[in-house]
């Protein structure tokens, strides 16, 4: 599944529902004055509750807050109109929603970018970082996703790694004065073949080399279940460099409880580490329409019940 296709999938509708289903919705959704309290900061994205909340982004943010979510992420925030960014920021502040990641730059999915060492491509990346800083300020974002792009087939991996590190050092120097962090996301070989950054140890090595509080790891549980498995030990080994986590079950890249990952135990372990960051719900809904959106809400209540 392509990176953004799950967002499109989650926005599909299935039409009208029965009266009995409507009653179920009324009984399941939380009262606005008594939202569910989660142990971790799970962050939905726009479109995830589109059928229940409506099309308007502000209505969707309010719905998330009504359900007890305390965070929100939006890959496309950098490209949204400034007026909408400001409206969303205002709503998030009023409703106690912390802003999660957005994608900080144009990702080169099929061609070598940061790995190439090409100065023009590096400047393009750094200019994107500069513009993303302004977007981050508007929406109070602390983290921005970076994917270094495709491998350079003409260079040995050591040279590519050095090129990536240099680009990230320069980006970190831009970000440090603003207390903003780029989070490097390793992606799995099946969904994204040919990318430079795939493994947690590789991201850990790069972050150690960059040696900046503004360059850390985004550990996407879905991607790393496919890429390397051994989730908790790998998180533990790289924990000092992990600043952000994303969620998706495998197979399917849908909500927890729909695949093979024991999210109850994974979330329990993350909680025991004292993690106060955000866990982005970067996945689709296993079922369409309102029923599917309610299933997502119930799944998170289930796997979060580890205390």
JSON list of C-alpha atoms in Angstrom, two decimals, residues 1 9 188 190-191 221-223 225-226 247-263 283-286:
[
{"chain": "A", "resi": 1, "resn": "UNK", "atom": "CA", "xyz": [0.00, 0.00, 0.00]},
{"chain": "A", "resi": 9, "resn": "UNK", "atom": "CA", "xyz": [-9.34, 4.46, 1.90]},
{"chain": "A", "resi": 188, "resn": "UNK", "atom": "CA", "xyz": [9.83, -1.36, 4.58]},
{"chain": "A", "resi": 190, "resn": "UNK", "atom": "CA", "xyz": [7.75, -4.40, 0.36]},
{"chain": "A", "resi": 191, "resn": "UNK", "atom": "CA", "xyz": [5.75, -1.18, 0.16]},
{"chain": "A", "resi": 221, "resn": "UNK", "atom": "CA", "xyz": [5.64, -0.16, 13.99]},
{"chain": "A", "resi": 222, "resn": "UNK", "atom": "CA", "xyz": [3.93, -1.31, 10.79]},
{"chain": "A", "resi": 223, "resn": "UNK", "atom": "CA", "xyz": [7.01, -0.78, 8.64]},
{"chain": "A", "resi": 225, "resn": "UNK", "atom": "CA", "xyz": [7.22, -5.40, 11.71]},
{"chain": "A", "resi": 226, "resn": "UNK", "atom": "CA", "xyz": [7.69, -6.13, 8.00]},
{"chain": "A", "resi": 247, "resn": "UNK", "atom": "CA", "xyz": [1.00, 2.65, 14.26]},
{"chain": "A", "resi": 248, "resn": "UNK", "atom": "CA", "xyz": [-0.47, 0.17, 11.80]},
{"chain": "A", "resi": 249, "resn": "UNK", "atom": "CA", "xyz": [-1.18, -3.53, 12.05]},
{"chain": "A", "resi": 250, "resn": "UNK", "atom": "CA", "xyz": [0.20, -6.10, 9.62]},
{"chain": "A", "resi": 251, "resn": "UNK", "atom": "CA", "xyz": [-0.98, -7.38, 7.21]},
{"chain": "A", "resi": 252, "resn": "UNK", "atom": "CA", "xyz": [-3.28, -4.68, 5.91]},
{"chain": "A", "resi": 253, "resn": "UNK", "atom": "CA", "xyz": [-1.96, -1.52, 7.57]},
{"chain": "A", "resi": 254, "resn": "UNK", "atom": "CA", "xyz": [-5.17, -1.01, 9.48]},
{"chain": "A", "resi": 255, "resn": "UNK", "atom": "CA", "xyz": [-6.07, -0.43, 13.12]},
{"chain": "A", "resi": 256, "resn": "UNK", "atom": "CA", "xyz": [-4.64, -2.57, 15.95]},
{"chain": "A", "resi": 257, "resn": "UNK", "atom": "CA", "xyz": [-6.37, -5.96, 16.53]},
{"chain": "A", "resi": 258, "resn": "UNK", "atom": "CA", "xyz": [-6.77, -6.56, 12.77]},
{"chain": "A", "resi": 259, "resn": "UNK", "atom": "CA", "xyz": [-3.38, -8.21, 12.20]},
{"chain": "A", "resi": 260, "resn": "UNK", "atom": "CA", "xyz": [-0.57, -10.12, 13.84]},
{"chain": "A", "resi": 261, "resn": "UNK", "atom": "CA", "xyz": [0.96, -7.47, 16.11]},
{"chain": "A", "resi": 262, "resn": "UNK", "atom": "CA", "xyz": [0.24, -7.72, 19.83]},
{"chain": "A", "resi": 263, "resn": "UNK", "atom": "CA", "xyz": [-0.38, -4.01, 20.28]},
{"chain": "A", "resi": 283, "resn": "UNK", "atom": "CA", "xyz": [-3.14, 3.50, 9.02]},
{"chain": "A", "resi": 284, "resn": "UNK", "atom": "CA", "xyz": [-6.44, 2.87, 7.29]},
{"chain": "A", "resi": 285, "resn": "UNK", "atom": "CA", "xyz": [-9.71, 1.54, 8.64]},
{"chain": "A", "resi": 286, "resn": "UNK", "atom": "CA", "xyz": [-10.34, -2.16, 8.14]}
]
